[in-house]
């Protein structure tokens, strides 16, 4: 079990132990009207998502309701029943980003309850882009592989692994928010903080009175979440992510309520660790650019070190390695990397 650095501390040992055992807890009361509402993820490696409910006199407001399964609907129903509320009391569903383990059940829940669905304006555009047929066009992907300099003999395995269906359908939100907007819900003021990086329109929510910061998948206590998983063309996700980590400095003494794992304090330390994790790679790519000059993504990627070895990478994992290399390369070429790599 990976231990946490001393200054990143779980606020609830029960929550941390449950995550480490791969066990989902029932909803837990967090104070100030907030509840955590864990939901399950039917595929992949993570046991679940941490959604949150704010239960107020004006009804129930959800953050990241979870994957669209009947079991998760029952989980949310059970959580509300403990407070003598039901699904029909849900007024608002806010999603930090469009991934199926966060947005998944939101559309169905809106239909059942009439609640308002809230996402950022940028994420709305990202969702439209990733669910458009063009996002799954193998010819466009072949062009990308050619641009990356992938040898002919390796292209078809990548095209084959690329042909997976989208796990999220397009959903039209009732309200689109931008950085600085405030949602007044349940006697609380939830401030929208734009934190692009994990996706192009990811948001965090800050409650300055409760000193709670809802971070979705932008900041997790131990997991390094992926970068650029759903973005708009022309954006540079690695630099956006690093800016979005800096952006949270004013909340360093808040309790962090993430989208997975467990709640924790020690945001400054965790932000630093996530930045350092990515910048190590950016530094390696920058050094290769200095050494080799202007080469293809394939050439740079083949000279980096990979956990399973460069030769061990195939299919989706090869794609992922190439895409990561490209994102670091874009950050180096954008000129934005200098300030983070050489901060003085
Ligand atoms: Zn997630």
mmCIF file of C-alpha atoms and ligand atoms in Angstrom:
data_model
loop_
_atom_site.group_PDB
_atom_site.id
_atom_site.type_symbol
_atom_site.label_atom_id
_atom_site.label_comp_id
_atom_site.label_asym_id
_atom_site.label_seq_id
_atom_site.Cartn_x
_atom_site.Cartn_y
_atom_site.Cartn_z
ATOM 1 C CA UNK A 1 0.000 0.000 0.000
ATOM 2 C CA UNK A 2 1.443 3.372 -0.969
ATOM 3 C CA UNK A 3 1.642 5.601 2.050
ATOM 4 C CA UNK A 4 0.741 9.259 1.938
ATOM 5 C CA UNK A 5 3.384 11.935 2.447
ATOM 6 C CA UNK A 6 3.205 13.324 5.989
ATOM 7 C CA UNK A 7 1.459 16.515 4.983
ATOM 8 C CA UNK A 8 -1.318 14.899 2.895
ATOM 9 C CA UNK A 9 -3.703 13.506 5.519
ATOM 10 C CA UNK A 10 -6.982 11.625 5.096
ATOM 11 C CA UNK A 11 -9.703 13.327 7.157
ATOM 12 C CA UNK A 12 -11.599 10.063 7.677
ATOM 13 C CA UNK A 13 -9.645 6.849 8.225
ATOM 14 C CA UNK A 14 -12.761 4.747 7.579
ATOM 15 C CA UNK A 15 -13.032 6.301 4.124
ATOM 16 C CA UNK A 16 -9.347 5.733 3.372
ATOM 17 C CA UNK A 17 -9.368 2.116 4.578
ATOM 18 C CA UNK A 18 -12.498 1.343 2.561
ATOM 19 C CA UNK A 19 -10.878 2.701 -0.602
ATOM 20 C CA UNK A 20 -7.710 0.716 -0.002
ATOM 21 C CA UNK A 21 -9.758 -2.460 0.499
ATOM 22 C CA UNK A 22 -11.706 -1.737 -2.706
ATOM 23 C CA UNK A 23 -14.924 -1.492 -0.683
ATOM 24 C CA UNK A 24 -17.691 1.082 -1.233
ATOM 25 C CA UNK A 25 -19.153 2.778 1.827
ATOM 26 C CA UNK A 26 -22.719 3.936 2.209
ATOM 27 C CA UNK A 27 -23.264 7.720 2.243
ATOM 28 C CA UNK A 28 -21.524 9.596 5.085
ATOM 29 C CA UNK A 29 -22.525 12.868 6.717
ATOM 30 C CA UNK A 30 -19.758 15.458 6.451
ATOM 31 C CA UNK A 31 -21.336 18.361 8.334
ATOM 32 C CA UNK A 32 -22.842 21.660 7.155
ATOM 33 C CA UNK A 33 -25.510 19.781 5.178
ATOM 34 C CA UNK A 34 -23.002 17.916 3.008
ATOM 35 C CA UNK A 35 -22.886 14.139 2.487
ATOM 36 C CA UNK A 36 -20.490 11.956 0.543
ATOM 37 C CA UNK A 37 -22.315 9.531 -1.745
ATOM 38 C CA UNK A 38 -20.007 6.812 -3.098
ATOM 39 C CA UNK A 39 -21.143 5.129 -6.313
ATOM 40 C CA UNK A 40 -19.684 2.129 -8.096
ATOM 41 C CA UNK A 41 -17.849 1.913 -11.405
ATOM 42 C CA UNK A 42 -18.763 -1.248 -13.351
ATOM 43 C CA UNK A 43 -15.564 -1.367 -15.448
ATOM 44 C CA UNK A 44 -11.900 -0.442 -15.213
ATOM 45 C CA UNK A 45 -9.699 -0.479 -12.143
ATOM 46 C CA UNK A 46 -11.220 2.093 -9.778
ATOM 47 C CA UNK A 47 -13.790 0.746 -7.283
ATOM 48 C CA UNK A 48 -15.900 3.856 -7.260
ATOM 49 C CA UNK A 49 -16.605 7.545 -7.548
ATOM 50 C CA UNK A 50 -17.097 9.928 -4.640
ATOM 51 C CA UNK A 51 -20.175 12.004 -5.349
ATOM 52 C CA UNK A 52 -21.541 14.542 -2.894
ATOM 53 C CA UNK A 53 -24.988 15.695 -1.829
ATOM 54 C CA UNK A 54 -25.904 19.031 -0.280
ATOM 55 C CA UNK A 55 -29.199 18.650 1.547
ATOM 56 C CA UNK A 56 -30.882 21.970 2.297
ATOM 57 C CA UNK A 57 -34.300 23.489 2.943
ATOM 58 C CA UNK A 58 -34.532 24.175 -0.790
ATOM 59 C CA UNK A 59 -34.015 20.507 -1.747
ATOM 60 C CA UNK A 60 -31.111 18.257 -2.645
ATOM 61 C CA UNK A 61 -28.144 19.271 -4.780
ATOM 62 C CA UNK A 62 -25.766 16.628 -6.149
ATOM 63 C CA UNK A 63 -22.179 16.883 -7.323
ATOM 64 C CA UNK A 64 -21.007 14.096 -9.688
ATOM 65 C CA UNK A 65 -23.842 11.549 -9.318
ATOM 66 C CA UNK A 66 -21.830 8.671 -10.869
ATOM 67 C CA UNK A 67 -21.968 5.918 -13.475
ATOM 68 C CA UNK A 68 -25.362 5.127 -14.991
ATOM 69 C CA UNK A 69 -26.362 1.844 -13.324
ATOM 70 C CA UNK A 70 -29.527 0.778 -11.446
ATOM 71 C CA UNK A 71 -27.323 -0.001 -8.439
ATOM 72 C CA UNK A 72 -26.070 3.584 -8.289
ATOM 73 C CA UNK A 73 -29.600 4.938 -8.499
ATOM 74 C CA UNK A 74 -30.438 2.803 -5.465
ATOM 75 C CA UNK A 75 -27.320 4.002 -3.657
ATOM 76 C CA UNK A 76 -28.366 7.614 -4.104
ATOM 77 C CA UNK A 77 -31.949 6.778 -3.101
ATOM 78 C CA UNK A 78 -30.698 5.081 0.083
ATOM 79 C CA UNK A 79 -28.483 8.071 0.921
ATOM 80 C CA UNK A 80 -31.421 10.452 0.619
ATOM 81 C CA UNK A 81 -33.811 8.153 2.502
ATOM 82 C CA UNK A 82 -31.505 8.366 5.546
ATOM 83 C CA UNK A 83 -32.387 12.077 5.641
ATOM 84 C CA UNK A 84 -36.046 11.456 4.829
ATOM 85 C CA UNK A 85 -35.596 12.729 1.294
ATOM 86 C CA UNK A 86 -36.232 11.053 -2.025
ATOM 87 C CA UNK A 87 -35.124 11.380 -5.630
ATOM 88 C CA UNK A 88 -37.979 13.820 -6.253
ATOM 89 C CA UNK A 89 -36.253 16.283 -3.889
ATOM 90 C CA UNK A 90 -33.222 16.598 -6.176
ATOM 91 C CA UNK A 91 -33.105 20.131 -7.584
ATOM 92 C CA UNK A 92 -29.594 20.426 -8.963
ATOM 93 C CA UNK A 93 -27.005 18.083 -10.470
ATOM 94 C CA UNK A 94 -23.580 19.619 -10.975
ATOM 95 C CA UNK A 95 -20.871 17.705 -12.824
ATOM 96 C CA UNK A 96 -17.163 18.537 -12.553
ATOM 97 C CA UNK A 97 -16.556 16.988 -15.989
ATOM 98 C CA UNK A 98 -18.172 14.761 -18.615
ATOM 99 C CA UNK A 99 -16.591 11.353 -17.886
ATOM 100 C CA UNK A 100 -19.081 8.491 -17.402
ATOM 101 C CA UNK A 101 -18.125 7.911 -13.747
ATOM 102 C CA UNK A 102 -19.172 11.518 -12.960
ATOM 103 C CA UNK A 103 -21.780 12.660 -15.491
ATOM 104 C CA UNK A 104 -23.051 9.129 -16.326
ATOM 105 C CA UNK A 105 -26.383 8.922 -14.516
ATOM 106 C CA UNK A 106 -27.087 12.661 -14.549
ATOM 107 C CA UNK A 107 -29.218 12.699 -17.694
ATOM 108 C CA UNK A 108 -31.415 9.840 -16.531
ATOM 109 C CA UNK A 109 -31.715 11.394 -13.065
ATOM 110 C CA UNK A 110 -32.798 14.705 -14.550
ATOM 111 C CA UNK A 111 -35.545 12.914 -16.449
ATOM 112 C CA UNK A 112 -36.699 11.209 -13.241
ATOM 113 C CA UNK A 113 -36.593 14.317 -11.050
ATOM 114 C CA UNK A 114 -36.783 17.443 -13.201
ATOM 115 C CA UNK A 115 -33.546 18.669 -11.609
ATOM 116 C CA UNK A 116 -31.347 21.264 -13.309
ATOM 117 C CA UNK A 117 -28.147 19.867 -14.853
ATOM 118 C CA UNK A 118 -25.143 22.176 -14.489
ATOM 119 C CA UNK A 119 -21.768 21.920 -16.236
ATOM 120 C CA UNK A 120 -19.189 24.415 -17.427
ATOM 121 C CA UNK A 121 -19.676 26.053 -20.812
ATOM 122 C CA UNK A 122 -16.268 24.721 -21.881
ATOM 123 C CA UNK A 123 -17.154 21.175 -20.824
ATOM 124 C CA UNK A 124 -20.397 21.407 -22.737
ATOM 125 C CA UNK A 125 -18.371 22.093 -25.902
ATOM 126 C CA UNK A 126 -15.959 19.264 -25.063
ATOM 127 C CA UNK A 127 -18.866 16.845 -24.586
ATOM 128 C CA UNK A 128 -20.318 17.822 -27.973
ATOM 129 C CA UNK A 129 -16.902 17.309 -29.597
ATOM 130 C CA UNK A 130 -16.152 13.916 -28.020
ATOM 131 C CA UNK A 131 -19.602 12.512 -28.795
ATOM 132 C CA UNK A 132 -19.590 13.754 -32.422
ATOM 133 C CA UNK A 133 -19.066 11.033 -35.073
ATOM 134 C CA UNK A 134 -15.925 12.875 -36.232
ATOM 135 C CA UNK A 135 -14.251 12.021 -32.914
ATOM 136 C CA UNK A 136 -14.323 8.358 -33.939
ATOM 137 C CA UNK A 137 -13.246 8.803 -37.557
ATOM 138 C CA UNK A 138 -10.455 6.276 -38.245
ATOM 139 C CA UNK A 139 -9.187 8.320 -41.207
ATOM 140 C CA UNK A 140 -8.584 11.359 -39.013
ATOM 141 C CA UNK A 141 -6.798 9.081 -36.549
ATOM 142 C CA UNK A 142 -4.612 7.668 -39.352
ATOM 143 C CA UNK A 143 -3.605 11.246 -40.148
ATOM 144 C CA UNK A 144 -2.625 11.719 -36.501
ATOM 145 C CA UNK A 145 -0.506 8.547 -36.581
ATOM 146 C CA UNK A 146 1.253 9.777 -39.726
ATOM 147 C CA UNK A 147 1.888 13.149 -38.070
ATOM 148 C CA UNK A 148 3.321 11.364 -35.020
ATOM 149 C CA UNK A 149 5.717 9.477 -37.317
ATOM 150 C CA UNK A 150 4.378 6.036 -36.366
ATOM 151 C CA UNK A 151 5.996 3.412 -38.666
ATOM 152 C CA UNK A 152 3.520 1.913 -41.164
ATOM 153 C CA UNK A 153 3.757 -1.541 -39.579
ATOM 154 C CA UNK A 154 2.521 -0.273 -36.215
ATOM 155 C CA UNK A 155 -0.437 1.805 -37.377
ATOM 156 C CA UNK A 156 -3.184 -0.819 -37.733
ATOM 157 C CA UNK A 157 -2.952 -2.081 -34.138
ATOM 158 C CA UNK A 158 -3.415 1.495 -33.009
ATOM 159 C CA UNK A 159 -6.378 2.036 -35.347
ATOM 160 C CA UNK A 160 -7.944 -1.194 -34.006
ATOM 161 C CA UNK A 161 -7.647 -0.098 -30.373
ATOM 162 C CA UNK A 162 -8.955 3.373 -31.290
ATOM 163 C CA UNK A 163 -12.328 2.023 -32.485
ATOM 164 C CA UNK A 164 -13.900 1.844 -29.016
ATOM 165 C CA UNK A 165 -17.347 3.358 -28.506
ATOM 166 C CA UNK A 166 -17.883 6.533 -26.493
ATOM 167 C CA UNK A 167 -19.054 5.764 -22.946
ATOM 168 C CA UNK A 168 -20.865 9.062 -22.586
ATOM 169 C CA UNK A 169 -23.820 10.258 -24.614
ATOM 170 C CA UNK A 170 -24.333 13.898 -25.478
ATOM 171 C CA UNK A 171 -26.420 15.723 -22.861
ATOM 172 C CA UNK A 172 -27.604 19.321 -23.031
ATOM 173 C CA UNK A 173 -27.151 21.029 -19.635
ATOM 174 C CA UNK A 174 -29.813 23.391 -18.268
ATOM 175 C CA UNK A 175 -27.198 25.811 -17.001
ATOM 176 C CA UNK A 176 -23.657 26.456 -18.249
ATOM 177 C CA UNK A 177 -21.263 28.105 -15.807
ATOM 178 C CA UNK A 178 -17.881 29.811 -16.109
ATOM 179 C CA UNK A 179 -15.021 30.599 -13.740
ATOM 180 C CA UNK A 180 -16.141 32.838 -10.868
ATOM 181 C CA UNK A 181 -19.852 32.040 -11.109
ATOM 182 C CA UNK A 182 -21.508 31.356 -7.763
ATOM 183 C CA UNK A 183 -24.252 28.760 -7.288
ATOM 184 C CA UNK A 184 -26.420 29.601 -4.280
ATOM 185 C CA UNK A 185 -27.745 26.264 -3.098
ATOM 186 C CA UNK A 186 -28.922 24.873 0.231
ATOM 187 C CA UNK A 187 -27.814 27.991 2.108
ATOM 188 C CA UNK A 188 -24.293 27.674 0.659
ATOM 189 C CA UNK A 189 -22.367 29.586 -1.978
ATOM 190 C CA UNK A 190 -20.534 27.226 -4.322
ATOM 191 C CA UNK A 191 -17.976 29.109 -6.367
ATOM 192 C CA UNK A 192 -17.021 27.728 -9.781
ATOM 193 C CA UNK A 193 -13.264 27.433 -10.345
ATOM 194 C CA UNK A 194 -12.275 26.581 -13.931
ATOM 195 C CA UNK A 195 -9.567 23.898 -13.785
ATOM 196 C CA UNK A 196 -8.970 22.615 -17.336
ATOM 197 C CA UNK A 197 -6.405 19.836 -17.743
ATOM 198 C CA UNK A 198 -7.953 16.436 -16.965
ATOM 199 C CA UNK A 199 -10.623 17.517 -19.460
ATOM 200 C CA UNK A 200 -10.911 20.804 -21.321
ATOM 201 C CA UNK A 201 -13.765 22.166 -19.218
ATOM 202 C CA UNK A 202 -13.193 20.562 -15.815
ATOM 203 C CA UNK A 203 -14.343 22.634 -12.827
ATOM 204 C CA UNK A 204 -13.777 22.570 -9.081
ATOM 205 C CA UNK A 205 -16.285 24.038 -6.612
ATOM 206 C CA UNK A 206 -15.249 26.026 -3.541
ATOM 207 C CA UNK A 207 -17.420 26.676 -0.496
ATOM 208 C CA UNK A 208 -15.510 29.410 1.353
ATOM 209 C CA UNK A 209 -17.780 29.301 4.432
ATOM 210 C CA UNK A 210 -17.375 25.542 4.983
ATOM 211 C CA UNK A 211 -13.792 25.613 3.657
ATOM 212 C CA UNK A 212 -14.631 22.695 1.385
ATOM 213 C CA UNK A 213 -13.083 22.317 -2.064
ATOM 214 C CA UNK A 214 -14.685 19.802 -4.437
ATOM 215 C CA UNK A 215 -11.940 18.816 -6.876
ATOM 216 C CA UNK A 216 -13.495 16.160 -9.150
ATOM 217 C CA UNK A 217 -10.575 14.415 -10.864
ATOM 218 C CA UNK A 218 -8.356 17.514 -10.950
ATOM 219 C CA UNK A 219 -6.689 16.694 -7.610
ATOM 220 C CA UNK A 220 -6.830 13.231 -6.024
ATOM 221 C CA UNK A 221 -4.847 12.338 -2.884
ATOM 222 C CA UNK A 222 -2.649 9.619 -4.440
ATOM 223 C CA UNK A 223 -3.756 8.846 -7.976
ATOM 224 C CA UNK A 224 -2.318 10.885 -10.829
ATOM 225 C CA UNK A 225 -5.356 11.280 -13.049
ATOM 226 C CA UNK A 226 -4.912 11.372 -16.802
ATOM 227 C CA UNK A 227 -4.420 14.595 -18.713
ATOM 228 C CA UNK A 228 -6.330 15.823 -21.745
ATOM 229 C CA UNK A 229 -8.993 13.082 -21.757
ATOM 230 C CA UNK A 230 -11.494 15.069 -23.798
ATOM 231 C CA UNK A 231 -10.378 18.513 -24.935
ATOM 232 C CA UNK A 232 -11.110 21.020 -27.673
ATOM 233 C CA UNK A 233 -8.844 21.193 -30.721
ATOM 234 C CA UNK A 234 -6.157 23.826 -30.404
ATOM 235 C CA UNK A 235 -5.901 23.706 -26.612
ATOM 236 C CA UNK A 236 -2.766 22.647 -24.726
ATOM 237 C CA UNK A 237 -3.857 20.433 -21.821
ATOM 238 C CA UNK A 238 -0.546 19.917 -19.993
ATOM 239 C CA UNK A 239 0.058 23.638 -19.540
ATOM 240 C CA UNK A 240 -3.611 24.097 -18.668
ATOM 241 C CA UNK A 241 -3.344 21.416 -15.982
ATOM 242 C CA UNK A 242 -0.265 23.015 -14.396
ATOM 243 C CA UNK A 243 -1.979 26.443 -14.424
ATOM 244 C CA UNK A 244 -5.083 24.861 -12.892
ATOM 245 C CA UNK A 245 -2.955 23.386 -10.077
ATOM 246 C CA UNK A 246 -1.443 26.833 -9.377
ATOM 247 C CA UNK A 247 -4.955 28.282 -9.537
ATOM 248 C CA UNK A 248 -5.976 26.385 -6.366
ATOM 249 C CA UNK A 249 -3.252 27.924 -4.137
ATOM 250 C CA UNK A 250 -5.769 30.173 -2.387
ATOM 251 C CA UNK A 251 -7.589 27.054 -1.167
ATOM 252 C CA UNK A 252 -4.546 25.280 0.292
ATOM 253 C CA UNK A 253 -5.999 25.189 3.813
ATOM 254 C CA UNK A 254 -9.412 23.872 2.675
ATOM 255 C CA UNK A 255 -10.568 20.274 3.094
ATOM 256 C CA UNK A 256 -10.355 18.588 -0.305
ATOM 257 C CA UNK A 257 -13.360 16.504 -1.412
ATOM 258 C CA UNK A 258 -12.111 14.617 -4.479
ATOM 259 C CA UNK A 259 -13.944 12.516 -7.052
ATOM 260 C CA UNK A 260 -12.135 9.288 -6.029
ATOM 261 C CA UNK A 261 -10.212 7.813 -3.080
ATOM 262 C CA UNK A 262 -10.872 9.850 0.100
ATOM 263 C CA UNK A 263 -11.164 13.353 1.536
ATOM 264 C CA UNK A 264 -7.916 14.906 2.707
ATOM 265 C CA UNK A 265 -6.085 18.022 3.868
ATOM 266 C CA UNK A 266 -2.681 19.107 2.596
ATOM 267 C CA UNK A 267 -3.614 20.515 -0.797
ATOM 268 C CA UNK A 268 -0.383 22.539 -1.199
ATOM 269 C CA UNK A 269 1.738 19.426 -0.876
ATOM 270 C CA UNK A 270 -0.469 17.406 -3.203
ATOM 271 C CA UNK A 271 -0.557 20.159 -5.838
ATOM 272 C CA UNK A 272 3.228 20.287 -5.686
ATOM 273 C CA UNK A 273 3.542 16.523 -6.080
ATOM 274 C CA UNK A 274 1.215 16.417 -9.097
ATOM 275 C CA UNK A 275 3.046 19.308 -10.805
ATOM 276 C CA UNK A 276 6.422 17.699 -10.124
ATOM 277 C CA UNK A 277 5.166 14.343 -11.465
ATOM 278 C CA UNK A 278 4.243 15.861 -14.831
ATOM 279 C CA UNK A 279 7.146 18.311 -15.023
ATOM 280 C CA UNK A 280 9.664 15.477 -14.628
ATOM 281 C CA UNK A 281 8.402 14.206 -17.973
ATOM 282 C CA UNK A 282 8.229 17.679 -19.501
ATOM 283 C CA UNK A 283 11.885 18.165 -18.495
ATOM 284 C CA UNK A 284 12.863 14.881 -20.166
ATOM 285 C CA UNK A 285 11.064 15.857 -23.375
ATOM 286 C CA UNK A 286 12.635 19.344 -23.295
ATOM 287 C CA UNK A 287 16.088 17.744 -22.962
ATOM 288 C CA UNK A 288 15.388 15.460 -25.952
ATOM 289 C CA UNK A 289 14.281 18.433 -28.042
ATOM 290 C CA UNK A 290 17.549 20.205 -27.178
ATOM 291 C CA UNK A 291 19.575 17.096 -27.992
ATOM 292 C CA UNK A 292 17.809 15.793 -31.097
ATOM 293 C CA UNK A 293 16.264 18.935 -32.552
ATOM 294 C CA UNK A 294 12.927 18.832 -34.334
ATOM 295 C CA UNK A 295 11.898 15.170 -34.527
ATOM 296 C CA UNK A 296 8.635 13.179 -34.570
ATOM 297 C CA UNK A 297 6.550 12.276 -31.524
ATOM 298 C CA UNK A 298 7.475 8.628 -32.210
ATOM 299 C CA UNK A 299 11.211 9.424 -32.060
ATOM 300 C CA UNK A 300 10.948 11.269 -28.759
ATOM 301 C CA UNK A 301 8.606 8.668 -27.223
ATOM 302 C CA UNK A 302 10.939 5.795 -28.160
ATOM 303 C CA UNK A 303 13.761 7.485 -26.214
ATOM 304 C CA UNK A 304 11.806 8.033 -23.005
ATOM 305 C CA UNK A 305 11.629 5.442 -20.235
ATOM 306 C CA UNK A 306 8.276 3.641 -19.834
ATOM 307 C CA UNK A 307 7.168 1.440 -16.930
ATOM 308 C CA UNK A 308 6.583 -1.593 -19.147
ATOM 309 C CA UNK A 309 9.473 -0.687 -21.452
ATOM 310 C CA UNK A 310 9.045 0.966 -24.852
ATOM 311 C CA UNK A 311 9.038 -2.414 -26.616
ATOM 312 C CA UNK A 312 6.349 -3.719 -24.252
ATOM 313 C CA UNK A 313 3.872 -1.029 -25.297
ATOM 314 C CA UNK A 314 1.146 -1.919 -27.770
ATOM 315 C CA UNK A 315 -2.414 -1.026 -28.734
ATOM 316 C CA UNK A 316 -4.069 1.442 -26.391
ATOM 317 C CA UNK A 317 -0.970 1.715 -24.174
ATOM 318 C CA UNK A 318 1.187 2.646 -27.133
ATOM 319 C CA UNK A 319 -1.376 5.260 -28.116
ATOM 320 C CA UNK A 320 -1.392 6.598 -24.576
ATOM 321 C CA UNK A 321 2.428 6.845 -24.503
ATOM 322 C CA UNK A 322 2.492 8.699 -27.817
ATOM 323 C CA UNK A 323 -0.283 11.058 -26.770
ATOM 324 C CA UNK A 324 1.449 11.821 -23.455
ATOM 325 C CA UNK A 325 4.684 12.536 -25.294
ATOM 326 C CA UNK A 326 2.832 14.847 -27.672
ATOM 327 C CA UNK A 327 1.233 16.770 -24.792
ATOM 328 C CA UNK A 328 4.600 17.371 -23.114
ATOM 329 C CA UNK A 329 6.059 18.342 -26.476
ATOM 330 C CA UNK A 330 3.247 20.843 -27.028
ATOM 331 C CA UNK A 331 3.937 22.336 -23.608
ATOM 332 C CA UNK A 332 7.672 22.653 -24.408
ATOM 333 C CA UNK A 333 6.973 24.204 -27.812
ATOM 334 C CA UNK A 334 4.357 26.594 -26.386
ATOM 335 C CA UNK A 335 7.057 28.310 -24.318
ATOM 336 C CA UNK A 336 4.823 27.973 -21.243
ATOM 337 C CA UNK A 337 7.044 25.254 -19.733
ATOM 338 C CA UNK A 338 9.930 27.611 -18.882
ATOM 339 C CA UNK A 339 8.238 29.208 -15.899
ATOM 340 C CA UNK A 340 7.533 25.841 -14.286
ATOM 341 C CA UNK A 341 10.786 24.114 -15.230
ATOM 342 C CA UNK A 342 12.997 27.056 -14.206
ATOM 343 C CA UNK A 343 11.029 29.013 -11.631
ATOM 344 C CA UNK A 344 13.218 32.188 -11.146
HETATM 345 ZN ZN1 LIG B 1 -13.296 9.994 -12.447
#
